[in-house]
XYZ file of C-alpha atoms in Angstrom:
335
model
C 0.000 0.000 0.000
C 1.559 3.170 -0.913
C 1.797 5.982 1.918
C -1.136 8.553 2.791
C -0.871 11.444 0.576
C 0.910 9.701 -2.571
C -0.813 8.910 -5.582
C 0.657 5.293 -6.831
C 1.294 4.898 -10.475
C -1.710 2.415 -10.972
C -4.226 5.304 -9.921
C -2.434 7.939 -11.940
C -2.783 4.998 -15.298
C -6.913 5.185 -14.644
C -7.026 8.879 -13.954
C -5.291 9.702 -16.651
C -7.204 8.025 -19.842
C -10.088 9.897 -20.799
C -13.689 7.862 -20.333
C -15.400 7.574 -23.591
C -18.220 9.427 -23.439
C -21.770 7.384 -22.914
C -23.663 6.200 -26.185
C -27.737 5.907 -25.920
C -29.676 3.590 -28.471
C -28.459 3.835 -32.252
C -25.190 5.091 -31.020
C -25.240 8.475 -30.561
C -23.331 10.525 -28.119
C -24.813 11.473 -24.535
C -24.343 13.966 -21.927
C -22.935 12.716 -18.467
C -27.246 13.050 -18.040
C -28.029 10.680 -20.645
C -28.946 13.564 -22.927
C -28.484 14.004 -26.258
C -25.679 16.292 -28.288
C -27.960 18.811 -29.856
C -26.549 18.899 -33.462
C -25.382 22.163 -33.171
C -22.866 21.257 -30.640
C -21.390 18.551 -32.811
C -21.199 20.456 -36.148
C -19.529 23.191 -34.040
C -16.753 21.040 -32.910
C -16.650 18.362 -35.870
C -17.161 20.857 -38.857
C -14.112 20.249 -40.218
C -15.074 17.115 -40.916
C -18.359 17.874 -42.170
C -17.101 20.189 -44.795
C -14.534 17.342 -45.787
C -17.683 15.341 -46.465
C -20.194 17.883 -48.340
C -18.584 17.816 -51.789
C -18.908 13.846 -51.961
C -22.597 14.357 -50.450
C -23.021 16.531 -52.965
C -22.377 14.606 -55.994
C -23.955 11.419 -54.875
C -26.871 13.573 -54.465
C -26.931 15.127 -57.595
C -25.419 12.694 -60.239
C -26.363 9.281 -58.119
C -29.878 10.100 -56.356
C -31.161 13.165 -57.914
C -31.104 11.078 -62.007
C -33.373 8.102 -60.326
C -36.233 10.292 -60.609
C -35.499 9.811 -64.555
C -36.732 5.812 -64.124
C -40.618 7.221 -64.233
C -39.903 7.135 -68.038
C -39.430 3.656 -67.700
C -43.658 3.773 -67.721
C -44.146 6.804 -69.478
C -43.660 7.579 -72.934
C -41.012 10.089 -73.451
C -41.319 12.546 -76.465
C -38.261 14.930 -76.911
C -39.345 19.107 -76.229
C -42.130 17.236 -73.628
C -41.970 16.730 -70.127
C -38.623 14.908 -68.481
C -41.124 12.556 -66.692
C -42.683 11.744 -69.917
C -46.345 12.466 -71.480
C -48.227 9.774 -71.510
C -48.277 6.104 -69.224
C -48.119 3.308 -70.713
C -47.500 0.983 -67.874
C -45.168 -2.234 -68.031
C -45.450 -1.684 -72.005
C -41.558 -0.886 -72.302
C -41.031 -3.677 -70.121
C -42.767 -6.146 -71.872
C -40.649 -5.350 -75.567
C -37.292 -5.997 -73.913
C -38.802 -9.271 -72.169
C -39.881 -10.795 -75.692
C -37.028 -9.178 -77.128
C -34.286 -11.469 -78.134
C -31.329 -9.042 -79.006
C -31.616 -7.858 -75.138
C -30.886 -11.558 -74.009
C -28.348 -11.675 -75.870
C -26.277 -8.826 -74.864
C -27.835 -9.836 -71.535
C -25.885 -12.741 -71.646
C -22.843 -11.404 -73.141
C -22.717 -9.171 -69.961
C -23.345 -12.037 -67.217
C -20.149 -14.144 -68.979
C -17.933 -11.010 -69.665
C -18.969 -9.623 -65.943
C -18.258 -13.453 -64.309
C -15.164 -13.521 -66.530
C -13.686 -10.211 -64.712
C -14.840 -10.888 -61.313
C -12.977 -14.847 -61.057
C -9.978 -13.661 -63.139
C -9.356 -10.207 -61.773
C -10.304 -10.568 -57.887
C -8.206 -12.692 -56.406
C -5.212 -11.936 -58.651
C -4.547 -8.350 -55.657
C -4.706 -10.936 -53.374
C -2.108 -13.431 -54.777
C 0.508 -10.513 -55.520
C -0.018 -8.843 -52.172
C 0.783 -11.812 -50.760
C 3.707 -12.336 -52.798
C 4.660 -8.624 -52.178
C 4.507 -9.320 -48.640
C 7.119 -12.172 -48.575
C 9.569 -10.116 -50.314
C 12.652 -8.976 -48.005
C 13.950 -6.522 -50.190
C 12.361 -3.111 -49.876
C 14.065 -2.024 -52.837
C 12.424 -4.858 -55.313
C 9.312 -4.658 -53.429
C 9.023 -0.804 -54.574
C 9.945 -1.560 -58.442
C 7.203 -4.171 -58.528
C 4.625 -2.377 -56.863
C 5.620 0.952 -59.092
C 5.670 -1.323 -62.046
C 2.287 -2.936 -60.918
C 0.066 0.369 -60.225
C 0.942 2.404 -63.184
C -1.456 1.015 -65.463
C -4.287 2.004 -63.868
C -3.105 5.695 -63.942
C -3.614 5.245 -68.179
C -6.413 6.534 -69.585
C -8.984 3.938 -71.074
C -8.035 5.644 -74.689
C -4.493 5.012 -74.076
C -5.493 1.556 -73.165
C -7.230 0.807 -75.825
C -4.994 2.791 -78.187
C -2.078 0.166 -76.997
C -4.783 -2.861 -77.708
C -5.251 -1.748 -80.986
C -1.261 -1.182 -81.761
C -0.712 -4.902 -80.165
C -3.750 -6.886 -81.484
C -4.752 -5.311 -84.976
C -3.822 -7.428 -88.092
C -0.067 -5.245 -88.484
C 0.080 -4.944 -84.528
C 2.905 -6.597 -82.723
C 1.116 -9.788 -82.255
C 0.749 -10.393 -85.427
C 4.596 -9.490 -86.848
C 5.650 -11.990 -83.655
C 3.261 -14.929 -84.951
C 4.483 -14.221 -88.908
C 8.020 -14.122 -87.472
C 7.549 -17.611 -86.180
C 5.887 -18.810 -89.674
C 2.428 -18.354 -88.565
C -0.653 -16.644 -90.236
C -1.822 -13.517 -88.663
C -4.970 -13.304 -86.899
C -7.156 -10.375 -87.116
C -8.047 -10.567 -83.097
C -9.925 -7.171 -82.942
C -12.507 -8.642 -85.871
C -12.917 -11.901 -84.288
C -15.560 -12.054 -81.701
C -13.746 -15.531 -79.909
C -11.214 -13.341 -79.095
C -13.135 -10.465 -77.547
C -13.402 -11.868 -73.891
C -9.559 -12.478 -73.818
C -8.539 -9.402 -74.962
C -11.109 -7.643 -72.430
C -10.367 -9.719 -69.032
C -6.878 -9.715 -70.075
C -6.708 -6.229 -70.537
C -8.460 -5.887 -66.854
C -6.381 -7.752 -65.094
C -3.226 -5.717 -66.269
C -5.080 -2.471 -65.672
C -6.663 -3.312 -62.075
C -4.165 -6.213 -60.588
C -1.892 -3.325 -58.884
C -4.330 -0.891 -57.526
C -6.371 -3.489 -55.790
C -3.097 -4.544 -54.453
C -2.937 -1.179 -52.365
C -5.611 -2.349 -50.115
C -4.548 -5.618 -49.555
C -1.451 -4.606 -48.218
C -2.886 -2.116 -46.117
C -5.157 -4.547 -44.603
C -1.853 -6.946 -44.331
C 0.143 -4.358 -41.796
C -2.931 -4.720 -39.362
C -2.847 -8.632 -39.026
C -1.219 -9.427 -35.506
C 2.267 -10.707 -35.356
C 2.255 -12.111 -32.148
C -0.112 -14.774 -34.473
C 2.555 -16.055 -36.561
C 5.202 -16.243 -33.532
C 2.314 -18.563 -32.106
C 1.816 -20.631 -35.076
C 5.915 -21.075 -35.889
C 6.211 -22.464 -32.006
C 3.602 -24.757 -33.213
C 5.384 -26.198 -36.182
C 3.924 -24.193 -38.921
C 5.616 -23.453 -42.207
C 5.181 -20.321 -43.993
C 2.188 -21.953 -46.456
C 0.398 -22.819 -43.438
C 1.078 -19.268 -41.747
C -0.576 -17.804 -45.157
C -3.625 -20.041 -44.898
C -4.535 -20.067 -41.550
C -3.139 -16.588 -39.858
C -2.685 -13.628 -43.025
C -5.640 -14.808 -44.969
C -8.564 -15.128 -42.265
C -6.700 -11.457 -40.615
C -8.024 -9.831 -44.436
C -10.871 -11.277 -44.355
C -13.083 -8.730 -43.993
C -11.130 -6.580 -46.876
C -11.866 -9.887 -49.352
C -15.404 -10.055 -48.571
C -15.915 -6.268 -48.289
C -13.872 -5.906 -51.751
C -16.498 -9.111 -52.949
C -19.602 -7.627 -52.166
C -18.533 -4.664 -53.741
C -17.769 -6.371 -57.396
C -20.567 -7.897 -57.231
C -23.196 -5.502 -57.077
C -21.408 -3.753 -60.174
C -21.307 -7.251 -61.683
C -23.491 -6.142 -64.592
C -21.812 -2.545 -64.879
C -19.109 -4.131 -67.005
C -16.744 -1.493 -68.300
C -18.667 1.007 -70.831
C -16.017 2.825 -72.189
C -13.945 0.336 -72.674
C -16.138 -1.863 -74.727
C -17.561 0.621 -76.728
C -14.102 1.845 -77.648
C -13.044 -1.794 -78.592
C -15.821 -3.220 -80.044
C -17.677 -3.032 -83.312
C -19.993 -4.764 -85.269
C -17.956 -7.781 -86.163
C -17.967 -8.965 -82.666
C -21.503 -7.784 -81.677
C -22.129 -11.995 -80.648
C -19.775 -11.700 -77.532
C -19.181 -7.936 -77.024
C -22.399 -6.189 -76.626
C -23.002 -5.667 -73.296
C -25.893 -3.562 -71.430
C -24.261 -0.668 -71.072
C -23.431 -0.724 -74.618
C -26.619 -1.745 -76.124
C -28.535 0.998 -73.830
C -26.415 3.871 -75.885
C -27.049 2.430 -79.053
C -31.258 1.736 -77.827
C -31.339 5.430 -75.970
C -29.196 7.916 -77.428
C -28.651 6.845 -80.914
C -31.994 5.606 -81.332
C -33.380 8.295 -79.454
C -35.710 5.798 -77.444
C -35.264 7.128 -74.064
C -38.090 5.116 -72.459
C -37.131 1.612 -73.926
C -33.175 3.311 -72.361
C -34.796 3.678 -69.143
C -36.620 0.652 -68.703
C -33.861 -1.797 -69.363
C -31.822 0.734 -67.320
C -34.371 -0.171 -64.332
C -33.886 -3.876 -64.902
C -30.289 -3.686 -64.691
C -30.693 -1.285 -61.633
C -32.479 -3.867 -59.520
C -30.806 -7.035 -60.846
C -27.644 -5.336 -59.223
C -29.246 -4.475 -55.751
C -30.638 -7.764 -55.554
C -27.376 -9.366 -56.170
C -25.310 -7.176 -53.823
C -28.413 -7.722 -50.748
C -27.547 -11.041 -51.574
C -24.343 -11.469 -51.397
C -24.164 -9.168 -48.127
C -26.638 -11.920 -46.363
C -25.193 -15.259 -47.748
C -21.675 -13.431 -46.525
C -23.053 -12.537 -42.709
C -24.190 -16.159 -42.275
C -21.155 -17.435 -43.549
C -18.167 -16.357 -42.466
C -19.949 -13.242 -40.292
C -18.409 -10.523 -41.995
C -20.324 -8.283 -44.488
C -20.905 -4.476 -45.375
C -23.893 -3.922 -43.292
């Protein structure tokens, strides 16, 4: 017992850390009371925050919310110089073309095999180099191959393309390699086979580095004291990976999962319509594709909007989805 009048060191320890302040229901912050934080108190002292967040409000609200308001087309006819919400209703009648129409299958398939293509290809390939990265005992190497690794997605989607077209058209460097050998050239760009290669391929170079950053960030918080444990135990360094660094990002995966997969049918737009063209229609039409050819070529805004609907929910079914079937899982998910 320490003597009257002197604090000990374990009293000055509790005094010392700051009590979190008491959460009600819904976790907001409470007075010593149990009252509430009027709002104005907390935008006073967090506003610099707040203002951080306003231009990203902002944008969602206008160019993500605000354009859903557009879908009542979907069930109205829409005449150009009439109202934006469309003159006339015509119920499901939009609806029902693109249901019994068998072009919008079609590309509807194109975009499920092209979109499942990306996501088994391109998704775990971050995870396989960031575990590679993280192996690596040379800081020097490990900078050149991440350097080397991220700079492609810094390239526009022109340039990209622009290179596709240099490597893979019927003089491209392909080509001159495969004549050099005593082959025929291939024209790759006209042959719709070779679409899906050329596209997933083309991902995977462009994405495989940036999607590294996050696995590696998630890879600094795993615990270390885990892999002492699991050495002491006999493990080797393939049985470190499976059982210790891969369930510590799990959270990242399945976040990074869910994610993909509710844009599973937004397969890239610009990129497709930039490679593509009418020779390889059969596997390179995708939604996003045909809807600019349907609504703003065609000028049929309301056939645009319905299919544009039908994508829409497809896409939040599949992501609600995926967010359940992950929580019962493995007990991780976005929400």
């Amino acid at each position: 017992m320490a003597p009257a009048g002197r604090v000990t060191t374990e009293e000055i320890a509790v005094d010392d850390v700051a009590p979190e302040p008491p959460r009600g229901r819904g976790g907001k912050v409470r007075t010593a009371r149990g009252r509430p934080v009027p709002w104005r108190t907390t935008l006073r002292r967090d506003w610099p925050l707040y203002a951080l967040a306003a231009a990203p409000v902002v944008f969602l609200l206008v160019f993500r919310y605000l354009p859903m308001a557009g879908n009542a087309i979907a069930f109205r006819r829409f005449r150009p110089g009439g109202s934006i919400f469309g003159d006339e209703w015509v119920g499901l009648r939009y609806i029902t073309m693109f249901m019994n129409d068998p072009t919008f299958w079609a590309v509807f398939t194109n975009t499920i095999v092209l979109g499942a293509l990306t996501l088994l290809v391109c998704f775990p390939l971050p995870i396989v180099l960031a575990l590679m990265l993280n192996e690596l005992r040379s800081r020097r190497f490990k900078r050149v191959v991440q350097s080397i690794s991220y700079l492609p997605h810094f390239l526009s989607i022109v340039i990209v393309v622009g290179m596709l077209m240099q490597l893979f058209s019927l003089q491209g460097t392909v080509n001159q390699v495969i004549e050099g050998l005593g082959g025929e050239g291939v024209p790759f760009l006209q042959r719709p086979e070779w679409f899906r290669a050329i596209y997933v391929g083309s991902e995977m170079w462009q994405t495989v580095g940036w999607g590294t950053i996050l696995y590696l960030a998630a890879l600094t918080t795993v615990d270390t004291s885990l892999y002492e444990a699991a050495r002491i135990d006999g493990a080797n360094r393939w049985q470190q990976t499976w059982h210790v660094t891969l369930p510590g990002i799990r959270p990242t995966m399945i976040t990074l999962l869910i994610l993909n997969v509710g844009t599973f049918l937004n397969v890239g737009f610009e990129k497709v319509l930039l490679l593509y063209n009418p020779l390889t229609y059969e596997t390179a039409d995708v939604i996003s594709t045909y809807l600019y050819r349907v609504g703003l070529v065609s000028n049929n805004l309301s056939y645009a909007a319905a299919i544009g609907l039908f994508q829409a929910v497809i896409g939040l079914i599949m992501i609600l989805s995926a967010n359940l079937i992950s929580r019962r899982a493995v007990g991780a998910s976005l929400w």
